[in-house]
CSV table of C-alpha atoms and ligand atoms in Angstrom, one decimal:
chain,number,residue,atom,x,y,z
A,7,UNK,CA,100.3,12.1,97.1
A,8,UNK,CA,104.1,11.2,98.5
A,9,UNK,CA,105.6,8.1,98.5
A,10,UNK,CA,106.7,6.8,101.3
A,11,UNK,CA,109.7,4.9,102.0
A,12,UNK,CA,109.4,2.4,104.8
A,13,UNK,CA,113.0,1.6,105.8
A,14,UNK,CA,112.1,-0.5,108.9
A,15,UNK,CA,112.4,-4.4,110.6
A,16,UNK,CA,111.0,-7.3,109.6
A,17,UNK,CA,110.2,-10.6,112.0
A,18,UNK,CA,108.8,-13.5,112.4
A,19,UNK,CA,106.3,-13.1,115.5
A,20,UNK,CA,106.0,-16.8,118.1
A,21,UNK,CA,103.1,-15.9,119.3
A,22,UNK,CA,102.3,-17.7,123.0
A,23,UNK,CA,98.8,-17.7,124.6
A,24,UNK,CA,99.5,-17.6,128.2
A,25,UNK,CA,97.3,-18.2,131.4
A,26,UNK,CA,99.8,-15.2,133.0
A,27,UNK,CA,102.3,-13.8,132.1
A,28,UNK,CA,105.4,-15.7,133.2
A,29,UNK,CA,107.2,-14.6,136.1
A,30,UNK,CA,111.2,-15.2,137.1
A,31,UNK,CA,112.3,-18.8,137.4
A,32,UNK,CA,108.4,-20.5,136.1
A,33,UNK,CA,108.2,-22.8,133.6
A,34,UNK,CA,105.1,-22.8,132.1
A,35,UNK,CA,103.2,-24.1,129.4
A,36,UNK,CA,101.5,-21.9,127.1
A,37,UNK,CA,97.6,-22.2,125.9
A,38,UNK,CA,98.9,-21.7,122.1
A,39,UNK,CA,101.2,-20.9,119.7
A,40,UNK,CA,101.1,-19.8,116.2
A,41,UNK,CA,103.8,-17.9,114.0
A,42,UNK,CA,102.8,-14.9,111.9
A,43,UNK,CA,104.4,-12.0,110.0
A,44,UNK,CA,105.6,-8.8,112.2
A,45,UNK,CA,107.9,-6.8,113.1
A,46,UNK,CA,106.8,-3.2,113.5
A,47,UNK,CA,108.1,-1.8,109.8
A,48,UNK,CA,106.7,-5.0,108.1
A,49,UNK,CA,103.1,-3.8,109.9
A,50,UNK,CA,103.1,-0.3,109.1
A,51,UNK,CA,104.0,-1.1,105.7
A,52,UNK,CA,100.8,-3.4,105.6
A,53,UNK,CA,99.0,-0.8,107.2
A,54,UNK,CA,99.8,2.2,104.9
A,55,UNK,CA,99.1,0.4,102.1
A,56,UNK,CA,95.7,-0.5,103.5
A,57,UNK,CA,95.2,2.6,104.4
A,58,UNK,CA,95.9,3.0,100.1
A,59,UNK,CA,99.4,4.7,99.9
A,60,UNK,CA,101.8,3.7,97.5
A,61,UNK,CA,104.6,2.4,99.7
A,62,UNK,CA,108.1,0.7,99.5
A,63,UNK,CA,109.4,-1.5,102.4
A,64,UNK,CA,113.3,-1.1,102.7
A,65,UNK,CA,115.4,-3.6,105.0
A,66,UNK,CA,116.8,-7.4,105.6
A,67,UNK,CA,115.6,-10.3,106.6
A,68,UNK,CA,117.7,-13.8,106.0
A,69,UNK,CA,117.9,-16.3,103.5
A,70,UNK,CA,114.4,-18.3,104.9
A,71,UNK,CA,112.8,-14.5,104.3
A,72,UNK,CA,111.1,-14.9,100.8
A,73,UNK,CA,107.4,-15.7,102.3
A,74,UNK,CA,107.8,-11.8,104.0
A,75,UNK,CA,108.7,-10.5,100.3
A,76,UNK,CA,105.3,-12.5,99.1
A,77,UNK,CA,103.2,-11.5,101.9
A,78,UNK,CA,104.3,-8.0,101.7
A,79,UNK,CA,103.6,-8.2,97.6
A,80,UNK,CA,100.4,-10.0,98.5
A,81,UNK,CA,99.0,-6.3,99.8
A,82,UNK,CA,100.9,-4.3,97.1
A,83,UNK,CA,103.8,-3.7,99.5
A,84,UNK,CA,106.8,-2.6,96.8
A,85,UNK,CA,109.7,-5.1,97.8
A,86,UNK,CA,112.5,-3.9,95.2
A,87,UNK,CA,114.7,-2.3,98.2
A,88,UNK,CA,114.1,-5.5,100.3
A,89,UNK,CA,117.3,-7.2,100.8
A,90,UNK,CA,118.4,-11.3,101.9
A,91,UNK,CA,121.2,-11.5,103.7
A,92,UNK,CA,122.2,-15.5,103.6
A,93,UNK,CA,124.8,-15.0,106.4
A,94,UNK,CA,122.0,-13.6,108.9
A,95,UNK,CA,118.9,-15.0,110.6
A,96,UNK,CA,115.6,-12.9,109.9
A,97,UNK,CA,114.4,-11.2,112.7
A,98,UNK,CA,112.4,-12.7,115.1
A,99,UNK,CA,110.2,-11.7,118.5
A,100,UNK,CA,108.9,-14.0,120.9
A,101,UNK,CA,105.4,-12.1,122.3
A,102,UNK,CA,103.5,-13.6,125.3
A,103,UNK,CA,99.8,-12.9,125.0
A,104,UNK,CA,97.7,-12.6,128.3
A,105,UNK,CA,94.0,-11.2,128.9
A,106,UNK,CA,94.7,-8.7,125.9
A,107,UNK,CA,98.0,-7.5,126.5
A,108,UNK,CA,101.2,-8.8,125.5
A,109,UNK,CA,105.2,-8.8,126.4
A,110,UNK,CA,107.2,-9.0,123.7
A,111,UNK,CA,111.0,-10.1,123.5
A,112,UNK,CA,112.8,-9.3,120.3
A,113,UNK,CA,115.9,-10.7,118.5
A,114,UNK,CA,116.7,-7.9,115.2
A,115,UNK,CA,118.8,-10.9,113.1
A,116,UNK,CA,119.1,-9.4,109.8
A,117,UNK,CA,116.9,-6.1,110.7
A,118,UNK,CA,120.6,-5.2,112.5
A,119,UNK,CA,123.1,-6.1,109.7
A,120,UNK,CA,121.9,-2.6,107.9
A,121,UNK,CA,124.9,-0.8,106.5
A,122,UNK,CA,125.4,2.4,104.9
A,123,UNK,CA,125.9,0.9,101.5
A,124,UNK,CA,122.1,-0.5,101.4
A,125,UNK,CA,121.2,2.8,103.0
A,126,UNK,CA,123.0,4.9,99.9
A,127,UNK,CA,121.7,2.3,97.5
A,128,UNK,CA,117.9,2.7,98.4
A,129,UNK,CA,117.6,6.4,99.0
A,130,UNK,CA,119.5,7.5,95.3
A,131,UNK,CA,115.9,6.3,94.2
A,132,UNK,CA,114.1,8.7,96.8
A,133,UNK,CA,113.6,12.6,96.5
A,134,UNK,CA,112.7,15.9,98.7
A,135,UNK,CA,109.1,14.4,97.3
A,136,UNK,CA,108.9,11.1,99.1
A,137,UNK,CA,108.5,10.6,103.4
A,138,UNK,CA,111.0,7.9,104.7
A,139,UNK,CA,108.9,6.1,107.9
A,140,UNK,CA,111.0,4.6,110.5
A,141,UNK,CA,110.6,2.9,113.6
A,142,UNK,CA,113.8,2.3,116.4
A,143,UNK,CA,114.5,-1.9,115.3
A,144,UNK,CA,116.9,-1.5,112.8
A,145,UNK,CA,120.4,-0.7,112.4
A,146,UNK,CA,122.5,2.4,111.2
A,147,UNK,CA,119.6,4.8,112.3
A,148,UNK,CA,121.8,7.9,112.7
A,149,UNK,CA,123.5,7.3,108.8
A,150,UNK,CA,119.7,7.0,107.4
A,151,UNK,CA,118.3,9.8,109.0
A,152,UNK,CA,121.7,12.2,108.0
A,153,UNK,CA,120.8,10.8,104.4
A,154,UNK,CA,117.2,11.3,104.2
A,155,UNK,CA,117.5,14.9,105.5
A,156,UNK,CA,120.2,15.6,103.2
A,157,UNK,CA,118.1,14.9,100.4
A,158,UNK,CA,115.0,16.9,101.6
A,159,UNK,CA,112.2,13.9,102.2
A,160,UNK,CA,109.9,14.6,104.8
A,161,UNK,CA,111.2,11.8,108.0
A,162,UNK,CA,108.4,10.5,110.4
A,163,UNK,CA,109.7,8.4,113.3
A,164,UNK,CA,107.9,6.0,115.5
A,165,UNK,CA,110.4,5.8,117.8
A,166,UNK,CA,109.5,2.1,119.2
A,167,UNK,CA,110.6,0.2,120.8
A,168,UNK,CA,111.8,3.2,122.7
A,169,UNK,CA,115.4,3.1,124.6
A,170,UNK,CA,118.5,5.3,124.9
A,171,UNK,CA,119.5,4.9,121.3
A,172,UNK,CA,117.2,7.4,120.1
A,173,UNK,CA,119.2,9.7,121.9
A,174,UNK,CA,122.0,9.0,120.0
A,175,UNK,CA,120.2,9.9,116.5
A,176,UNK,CA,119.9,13.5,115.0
A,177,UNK,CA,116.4,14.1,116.0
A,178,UNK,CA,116.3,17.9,115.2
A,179,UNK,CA,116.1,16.6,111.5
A,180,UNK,CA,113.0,14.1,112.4
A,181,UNK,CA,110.1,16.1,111.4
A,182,UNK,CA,106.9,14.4,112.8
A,183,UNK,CA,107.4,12.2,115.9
A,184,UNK,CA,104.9,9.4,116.7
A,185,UNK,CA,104.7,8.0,120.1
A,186,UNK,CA,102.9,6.2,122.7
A,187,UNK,CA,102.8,7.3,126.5
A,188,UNK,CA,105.9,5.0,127.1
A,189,UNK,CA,108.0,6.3,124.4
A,190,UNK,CA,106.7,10.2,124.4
A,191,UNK,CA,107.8,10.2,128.4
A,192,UNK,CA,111.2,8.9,127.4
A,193,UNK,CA,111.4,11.1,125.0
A,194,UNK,CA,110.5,14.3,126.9
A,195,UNK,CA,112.2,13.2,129.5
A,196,UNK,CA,108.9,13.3,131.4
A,197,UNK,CA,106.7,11.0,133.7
A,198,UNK,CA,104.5,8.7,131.7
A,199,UNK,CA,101.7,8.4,134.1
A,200,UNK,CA,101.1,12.7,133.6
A,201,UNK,CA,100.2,13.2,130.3
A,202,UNK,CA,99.8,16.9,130.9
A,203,UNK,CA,103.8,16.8,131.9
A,204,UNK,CA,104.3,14.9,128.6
A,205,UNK,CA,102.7,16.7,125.9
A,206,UNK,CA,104.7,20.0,127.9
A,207,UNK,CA,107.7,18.1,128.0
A,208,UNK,CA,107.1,17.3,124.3
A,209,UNK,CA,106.0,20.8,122.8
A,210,UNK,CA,109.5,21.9,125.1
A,211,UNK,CA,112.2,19.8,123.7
A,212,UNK,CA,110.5,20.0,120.3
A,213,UNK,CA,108.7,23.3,119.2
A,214,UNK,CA,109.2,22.9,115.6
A,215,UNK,CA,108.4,19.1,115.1
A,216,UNK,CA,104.5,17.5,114.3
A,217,UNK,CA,103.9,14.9,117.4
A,218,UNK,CA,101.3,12.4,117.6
A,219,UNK,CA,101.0,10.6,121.0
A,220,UNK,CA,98.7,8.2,121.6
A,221,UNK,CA,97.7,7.4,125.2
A,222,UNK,CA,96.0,4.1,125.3
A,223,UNK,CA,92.0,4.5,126.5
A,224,UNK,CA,92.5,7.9,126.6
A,225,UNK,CA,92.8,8.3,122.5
A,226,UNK,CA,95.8,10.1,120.9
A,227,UNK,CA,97.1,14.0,120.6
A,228,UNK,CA,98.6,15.5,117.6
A,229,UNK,CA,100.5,18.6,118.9
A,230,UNK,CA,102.4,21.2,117.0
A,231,UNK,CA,103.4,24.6,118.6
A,232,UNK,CA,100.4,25.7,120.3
A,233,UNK,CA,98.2,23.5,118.6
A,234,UNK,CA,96.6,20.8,120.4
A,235,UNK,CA,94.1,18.5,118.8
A,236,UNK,CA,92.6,15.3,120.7
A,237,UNK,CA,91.1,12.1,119.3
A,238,UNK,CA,88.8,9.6,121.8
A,239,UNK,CA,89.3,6.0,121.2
A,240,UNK,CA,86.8,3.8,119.4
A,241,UNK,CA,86.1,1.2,122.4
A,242,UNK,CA,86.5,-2.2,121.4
A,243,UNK,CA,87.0,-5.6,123.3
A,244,UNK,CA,90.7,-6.4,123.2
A,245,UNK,CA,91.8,-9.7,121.9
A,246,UNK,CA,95.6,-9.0,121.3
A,247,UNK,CA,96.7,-5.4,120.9
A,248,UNK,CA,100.0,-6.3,119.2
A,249,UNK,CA,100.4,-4.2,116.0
A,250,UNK,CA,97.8,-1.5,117.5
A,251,UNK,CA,100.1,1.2,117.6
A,252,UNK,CA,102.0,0.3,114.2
A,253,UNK,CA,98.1,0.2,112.8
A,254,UNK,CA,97.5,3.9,113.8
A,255,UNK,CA,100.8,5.0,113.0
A,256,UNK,CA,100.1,3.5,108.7
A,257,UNK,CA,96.2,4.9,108.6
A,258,UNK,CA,97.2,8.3,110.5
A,259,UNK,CA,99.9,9.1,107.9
A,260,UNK,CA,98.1,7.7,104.6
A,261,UNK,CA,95.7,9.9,105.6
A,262,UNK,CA,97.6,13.2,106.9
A,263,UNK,CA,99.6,13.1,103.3
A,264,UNK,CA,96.4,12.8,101.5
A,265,UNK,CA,95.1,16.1,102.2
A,266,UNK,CA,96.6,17.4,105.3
A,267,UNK,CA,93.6,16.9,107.6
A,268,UNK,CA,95.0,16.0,111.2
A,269,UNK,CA,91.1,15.6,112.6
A,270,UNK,CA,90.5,13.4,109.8
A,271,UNK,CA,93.5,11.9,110.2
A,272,UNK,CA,93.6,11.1,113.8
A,273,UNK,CA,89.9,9.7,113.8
A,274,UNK,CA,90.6,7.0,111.0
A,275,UNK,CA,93.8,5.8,112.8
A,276,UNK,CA,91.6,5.3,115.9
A,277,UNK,CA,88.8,3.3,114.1
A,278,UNK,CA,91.5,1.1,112.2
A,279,UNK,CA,93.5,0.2,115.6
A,280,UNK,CA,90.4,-0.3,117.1
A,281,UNK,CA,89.7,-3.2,114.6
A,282,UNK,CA,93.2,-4.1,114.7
A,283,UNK,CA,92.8,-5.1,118.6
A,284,UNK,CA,90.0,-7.4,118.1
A,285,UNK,CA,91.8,-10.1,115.9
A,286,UNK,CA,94.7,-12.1,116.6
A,287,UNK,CA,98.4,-11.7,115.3
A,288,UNK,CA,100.2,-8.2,114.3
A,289,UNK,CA,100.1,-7.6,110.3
A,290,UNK,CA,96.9,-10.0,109.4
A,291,UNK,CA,94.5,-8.4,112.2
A,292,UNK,CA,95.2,-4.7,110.5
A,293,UNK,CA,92.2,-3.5,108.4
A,294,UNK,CA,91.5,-3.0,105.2
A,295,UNK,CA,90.6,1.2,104.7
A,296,UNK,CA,87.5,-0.3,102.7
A,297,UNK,CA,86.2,-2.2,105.9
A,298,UNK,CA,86.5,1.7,108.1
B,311,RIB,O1,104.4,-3.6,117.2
B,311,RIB,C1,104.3,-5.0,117.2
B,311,RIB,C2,105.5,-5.7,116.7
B,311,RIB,O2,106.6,-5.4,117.6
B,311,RIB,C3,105.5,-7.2,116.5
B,311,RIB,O3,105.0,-7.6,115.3
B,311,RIB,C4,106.9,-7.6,116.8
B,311,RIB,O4,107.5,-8.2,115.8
B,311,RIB,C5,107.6,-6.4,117.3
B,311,RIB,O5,108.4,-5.8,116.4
């Protein structure tokens, strides 16, 4: 089975329990706060290795960012390309949690002082074998995807937290996309609440690529050419969905490069975000594939 190269953020997550969500000019005190591991690379490198690939986490965090290295290393996370930067805070994201949802505000610190020289450094160890994962929090996007193409590896982008950037990068050399309502309408330039207009807008500006899209309550869609497959959800009772997404974007590839098997695939991701949004916190609330 490939490697896969992770080259993606990594930050600490202030997590606030709120009564509501709060609005322009309130002060308001929250119910609770904890701080956790996060940052959407950080969680899908938890998640893929899980899920029970063998997977290397690429990036930056700061000079206070040994417990990430640890924690990572705590689930067999491979931390050799994993980088501190003493002149840069480590990432950070502030997340308000209310009724099951959350609102998160992020600040990339060291996740953004990602140059071409660690890029070139990293991938001489990777080959036309390996995948490189990445998500949209990081810096130098455009350099690391030009690389990673050169050199043949398979790219899958989650391309979250979704903004015009992405437009910026060479996507025709992105092989498998993987995106929620949000970020598949921005993508296809489509409207988010039609999901019919998406996936057309999708299999339009995209014909050759693999696309997962995963639309809330109403489960996830791997599309490729005329190939459409579907997935229901797993219902759960949501606690705190942060780190959902990143959680079926690790089990549905650990499980797509194990034998190719979308169906399979899709249906495992569901069942692990489904756990994943019952527990508290991004990276600690993600399954183990032993628990499925
Ligand atoms: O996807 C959830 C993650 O988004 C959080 O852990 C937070 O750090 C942000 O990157």
């Amino acid at each position: 089975m490939s490697r896969v190269l992770n080259f993606g953020s990594l930050n600490y997550d202030h997590v606030y329990e709120m009564d509501h969500f709060t609005e322009p000019k309130e002060t308001q005190s929250s119910l609770s706060y904890i701080r956790n591991f996060g940052g959407k690379g950080l969680n899908q490198s938890i998640a893929l290795a899980k899920a029970g690939v063998e997977v290397y986490h690429a990036g930056k965090v700061g000079s206070d960012g040994q417990d990430f290295i640890d924690y990572l290393n705590k689930y067999k996370v491979d931390t050799t390309y994993l980088k501190k930067d003493d002149n840069e805070a480590t990432g950070h994201a502030i997340i308000e949690i209310c009724k099951g949802q959350n609102r998160i505000i992020l600040h990339g610190g060291a996740n953004r002082s990602i140059d071409e020289k660690q890029i070139d450094e990293v991938l001489k160890h990777f080959s036309k074998d390996d995948v490189l994962l990445l998500q949209n929090e990081i810096s130098s996007m455009s350099y690391l995807i030009d690389k990673a193409h050169e050199k043949g590896m398979t790219i899958a982008f989650n391309t979250a937290p979704m903004d015009k950037s992405v437009f910026s990068y060479p996507l025709e050399k992105v092989d498998i996309f993987i995106v929620n309502e949000i970020e598949g309408a921005g993508l296809a330039q489509a409207k988010g609440d039609d999901i019919d207009e998406v996936i057309e807008g999708l299999r339009t500006k995209f014909p050759d690529k693999k696309i997962i899209l995963t639309v809330g309550e109403k489960g996830s869609y791997f599309i490729e050419k005329e190939q459409i497959i579907h997935q229901d959800v797993y219902k759960a009772e949501a606690v705190d969905t942060t780190a959902a997404g990143d959680t079926f974007t690790g089990f549905f590839l650990a499980s797509y490069l194990k034998d190719g098997d979308v169906r399979k695939a899709l249906d495992l991701a569901a069942k692990a975000s489904s756990i994943t949004v019952q527990g508290k916190g991004a990276a600690q609330s993600i399954p183990e594939i032993g628990d499925l």
